[in-house]
mmCIF file of C-alpha atoms in Angstrom:
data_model
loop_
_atom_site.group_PDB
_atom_site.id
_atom_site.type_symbol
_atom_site.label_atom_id
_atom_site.label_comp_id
_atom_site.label_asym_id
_atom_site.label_seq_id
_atom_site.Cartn_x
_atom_site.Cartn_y
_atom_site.Cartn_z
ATOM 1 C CA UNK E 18 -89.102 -118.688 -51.172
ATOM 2 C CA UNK E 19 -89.659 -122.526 -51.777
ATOM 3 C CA UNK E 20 -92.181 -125.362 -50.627
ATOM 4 C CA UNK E 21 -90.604 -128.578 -49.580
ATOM 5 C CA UNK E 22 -91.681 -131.034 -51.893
ATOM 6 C CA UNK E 23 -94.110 -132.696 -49.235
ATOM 7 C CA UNK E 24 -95.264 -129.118 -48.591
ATOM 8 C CA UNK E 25 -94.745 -129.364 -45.000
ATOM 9 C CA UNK E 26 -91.837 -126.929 -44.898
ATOM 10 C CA UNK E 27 -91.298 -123.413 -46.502
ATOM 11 C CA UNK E 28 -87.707 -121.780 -47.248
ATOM 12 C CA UNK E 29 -87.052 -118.427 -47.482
ATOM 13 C CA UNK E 30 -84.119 -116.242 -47.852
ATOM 14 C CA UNK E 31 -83.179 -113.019 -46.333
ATOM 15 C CA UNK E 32 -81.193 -109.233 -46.065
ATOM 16 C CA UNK E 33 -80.346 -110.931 -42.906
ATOM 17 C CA UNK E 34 -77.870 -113.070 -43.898
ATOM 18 C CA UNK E 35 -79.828 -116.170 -43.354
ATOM 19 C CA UNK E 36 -82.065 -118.717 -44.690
ATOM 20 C CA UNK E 37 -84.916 -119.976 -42.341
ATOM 21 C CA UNK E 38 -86.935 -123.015 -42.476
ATOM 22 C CA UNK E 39 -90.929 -122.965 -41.054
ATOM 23 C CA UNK E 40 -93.431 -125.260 -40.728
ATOM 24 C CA UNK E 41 -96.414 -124.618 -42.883
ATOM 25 C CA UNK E 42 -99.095 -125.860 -40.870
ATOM 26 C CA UNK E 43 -98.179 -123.962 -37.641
ATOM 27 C CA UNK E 44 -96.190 -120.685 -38.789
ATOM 28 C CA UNK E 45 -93.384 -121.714 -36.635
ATOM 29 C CA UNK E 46 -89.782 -121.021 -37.112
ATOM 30 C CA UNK E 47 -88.523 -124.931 -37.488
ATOM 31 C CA UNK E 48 -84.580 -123.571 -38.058
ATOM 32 C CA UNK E 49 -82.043 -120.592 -39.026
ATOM 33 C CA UNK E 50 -79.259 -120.886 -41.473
ATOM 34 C CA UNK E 51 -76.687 -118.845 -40.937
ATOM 35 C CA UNK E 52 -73.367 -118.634 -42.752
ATOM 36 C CA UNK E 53 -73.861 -116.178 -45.500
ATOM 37 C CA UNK E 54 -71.797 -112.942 -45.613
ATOM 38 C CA UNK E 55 -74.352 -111.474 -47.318
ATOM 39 C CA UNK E 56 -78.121 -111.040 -48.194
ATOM 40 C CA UNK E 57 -79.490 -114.846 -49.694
ATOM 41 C CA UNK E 58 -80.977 -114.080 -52.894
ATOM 42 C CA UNK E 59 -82.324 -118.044 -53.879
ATOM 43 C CA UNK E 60 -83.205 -120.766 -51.854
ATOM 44 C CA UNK E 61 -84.386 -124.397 -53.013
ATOM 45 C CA UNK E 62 -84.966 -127.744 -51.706
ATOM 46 C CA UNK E 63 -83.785 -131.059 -53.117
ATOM 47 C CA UNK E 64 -86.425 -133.316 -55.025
ATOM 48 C CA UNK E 65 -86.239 -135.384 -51.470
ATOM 49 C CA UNK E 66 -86.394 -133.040 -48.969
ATOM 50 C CA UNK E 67 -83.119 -133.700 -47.462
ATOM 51 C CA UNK E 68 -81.225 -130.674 -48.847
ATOM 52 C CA UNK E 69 -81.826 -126.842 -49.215
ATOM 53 C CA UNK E 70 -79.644 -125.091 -51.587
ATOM 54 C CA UNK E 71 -78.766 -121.255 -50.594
ATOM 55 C CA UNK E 72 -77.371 -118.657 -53.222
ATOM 56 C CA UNK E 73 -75.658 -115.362 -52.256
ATOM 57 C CA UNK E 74 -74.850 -111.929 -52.856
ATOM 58 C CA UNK E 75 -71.673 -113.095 -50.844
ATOM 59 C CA UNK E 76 -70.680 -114.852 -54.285
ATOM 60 C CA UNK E 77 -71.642 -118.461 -53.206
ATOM 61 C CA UNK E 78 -74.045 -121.081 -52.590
ATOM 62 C CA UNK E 79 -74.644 -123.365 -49.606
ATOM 63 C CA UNK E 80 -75.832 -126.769 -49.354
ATOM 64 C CA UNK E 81 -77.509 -127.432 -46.086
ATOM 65 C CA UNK E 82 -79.078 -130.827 -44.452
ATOM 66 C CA UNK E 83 -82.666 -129.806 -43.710
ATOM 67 C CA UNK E 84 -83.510 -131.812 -40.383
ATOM 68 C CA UNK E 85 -79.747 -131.012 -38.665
ATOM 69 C CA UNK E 86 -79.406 -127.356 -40.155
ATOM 70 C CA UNK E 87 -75.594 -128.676 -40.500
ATOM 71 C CA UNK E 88 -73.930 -126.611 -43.783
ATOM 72 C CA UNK E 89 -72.834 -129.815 -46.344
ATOM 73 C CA UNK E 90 -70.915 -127.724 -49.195
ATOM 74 C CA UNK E 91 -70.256 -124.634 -49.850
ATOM 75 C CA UNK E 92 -69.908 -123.629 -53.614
ATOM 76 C CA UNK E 93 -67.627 -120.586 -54.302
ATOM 77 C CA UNK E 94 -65.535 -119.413 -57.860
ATOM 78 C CA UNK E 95 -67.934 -116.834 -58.926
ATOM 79 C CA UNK E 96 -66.795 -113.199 -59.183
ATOM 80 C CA UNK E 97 -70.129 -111.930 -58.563
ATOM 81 C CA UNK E 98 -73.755 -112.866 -56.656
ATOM 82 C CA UNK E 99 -74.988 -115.923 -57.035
ATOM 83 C CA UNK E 100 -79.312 -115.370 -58.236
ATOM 84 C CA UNK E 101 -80.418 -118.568 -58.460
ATOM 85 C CA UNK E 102 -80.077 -122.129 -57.274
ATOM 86 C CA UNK E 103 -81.711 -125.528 -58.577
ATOM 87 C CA UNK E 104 -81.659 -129.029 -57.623
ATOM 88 C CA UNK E 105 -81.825 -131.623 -60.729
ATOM 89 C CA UNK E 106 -85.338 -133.468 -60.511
ATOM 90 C CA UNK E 107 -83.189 -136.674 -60.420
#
């Protein structure tokens, strides 16, 4: 799971296949990510807000725009599940 840097927001991955975005205050489901072959392991949001960052057991990681859902990049070359995923503070 991770906060949105304002707070409002929190990420969390899922055996689903998904990521899922909800808004803190209300408990509601703001948006699914779907697009993963398999479970997401790691999910984090850029120092801005803008971006969530999804790793995989699928072997890749997904950059998505937060407020459209819309999948930016996806990162693939590893040979096995990807555990963790970071934004650089800058």
């Amino acid at each position: 799971v991770a906060f949105s840097p304002d707070g409002a927001f929190l990420a969390t991955g899922s055996c689903d296949n998904s990521a899922k975005i909800w808004d803190v205050k209300s408990g509601r489901l703001v948006r699914t990510l779907e697009g993963h072959s398999s479970l997401v392991n790691s999910v984090a949001f850029s120092p801005d807000g803008a971006f969530l960052a999804t790793g995989s057991c699928d072997n890749s990681a997904k950059i998505w725009d937060v407020k459209s859902g819309r999948l930016v990049r996806t990162l693939e070359g590893h040979s096995s599940l990807v555990n963790s995923v970071a934004f650089s503070p800058d």
